[in-house]
């Protein structure tokens, strides 16, 4: 369970860094995402999921 909290903390730290360093770029990125079709977002989400699972699998063995 500790690993889950650590992972959540890392996600929040990385996202917070993005918004703190480049808030304008983050807003533009969100605007661009809103214009994408659902299937593109779904494909990107599935790709991110697969990469994330692969990284955890490789690191944790």
XYZ file of C-alpha atoms in Angstrom, residues 12-55:
44
model
C 1.193 14.944 -8.094
C 4.775 16.235 -7.894
C 5.311 15.865 -11.648
C 1.985 17.469 -12.549
C 2.512 20.249 -10.031
C 5.938 20.945 -11.523
C 4.416 21.282 -14.993
C 1.776 23.760 -13.797
C 4.280 25.714 -11.690
C 6.921 26.064 -14.411
C 4.731 26.534 -17.490
C 1.099 27.346 -16.693
C 0.494 28.918 -20.113
C 1.771 25.850 -21.938
C -0.388 23.627 -19.726
C -3.493 25.666 -20.609
C -2.701 25.463 -24.313
C -2.183 21.714 -23.994
C -5.585 21.292 -22.340
C -7.230 23.364 -25.093
C -5.652 21.122 -27.714
C -6.808 17.986 -25.876
C -10.402 19.260 -25.887
C -10.297 19.369 -29.692
C -9.100 15.773 -30.086
C -11.580 13.029 -30.954
C -12.392 10.499 -28.248
C -10.736 7.611 -30.072
C -7.400 9.467 -30.183
C -7.577 10.175 -26.445
C -8.538 6.560 -25.768
C -5.624 5.275 -27.833
C -3.220 7.626 -26.070
C -4.565 6.565 -22.691
C -4.197 2.883 -23.524
C -0.639 3.494 -24.745
C 0.213 5.350 -21.519
C -1.361 2.533 -19.501
C 0.654 -0.117 -21.340
C 3.911 1.833 -20.960
C 3.244 2.417 -17.265
C 2.499 -1.247 -16.609
C 5.612 -2.261 -18.566
C 7.804 0.112 -16.526
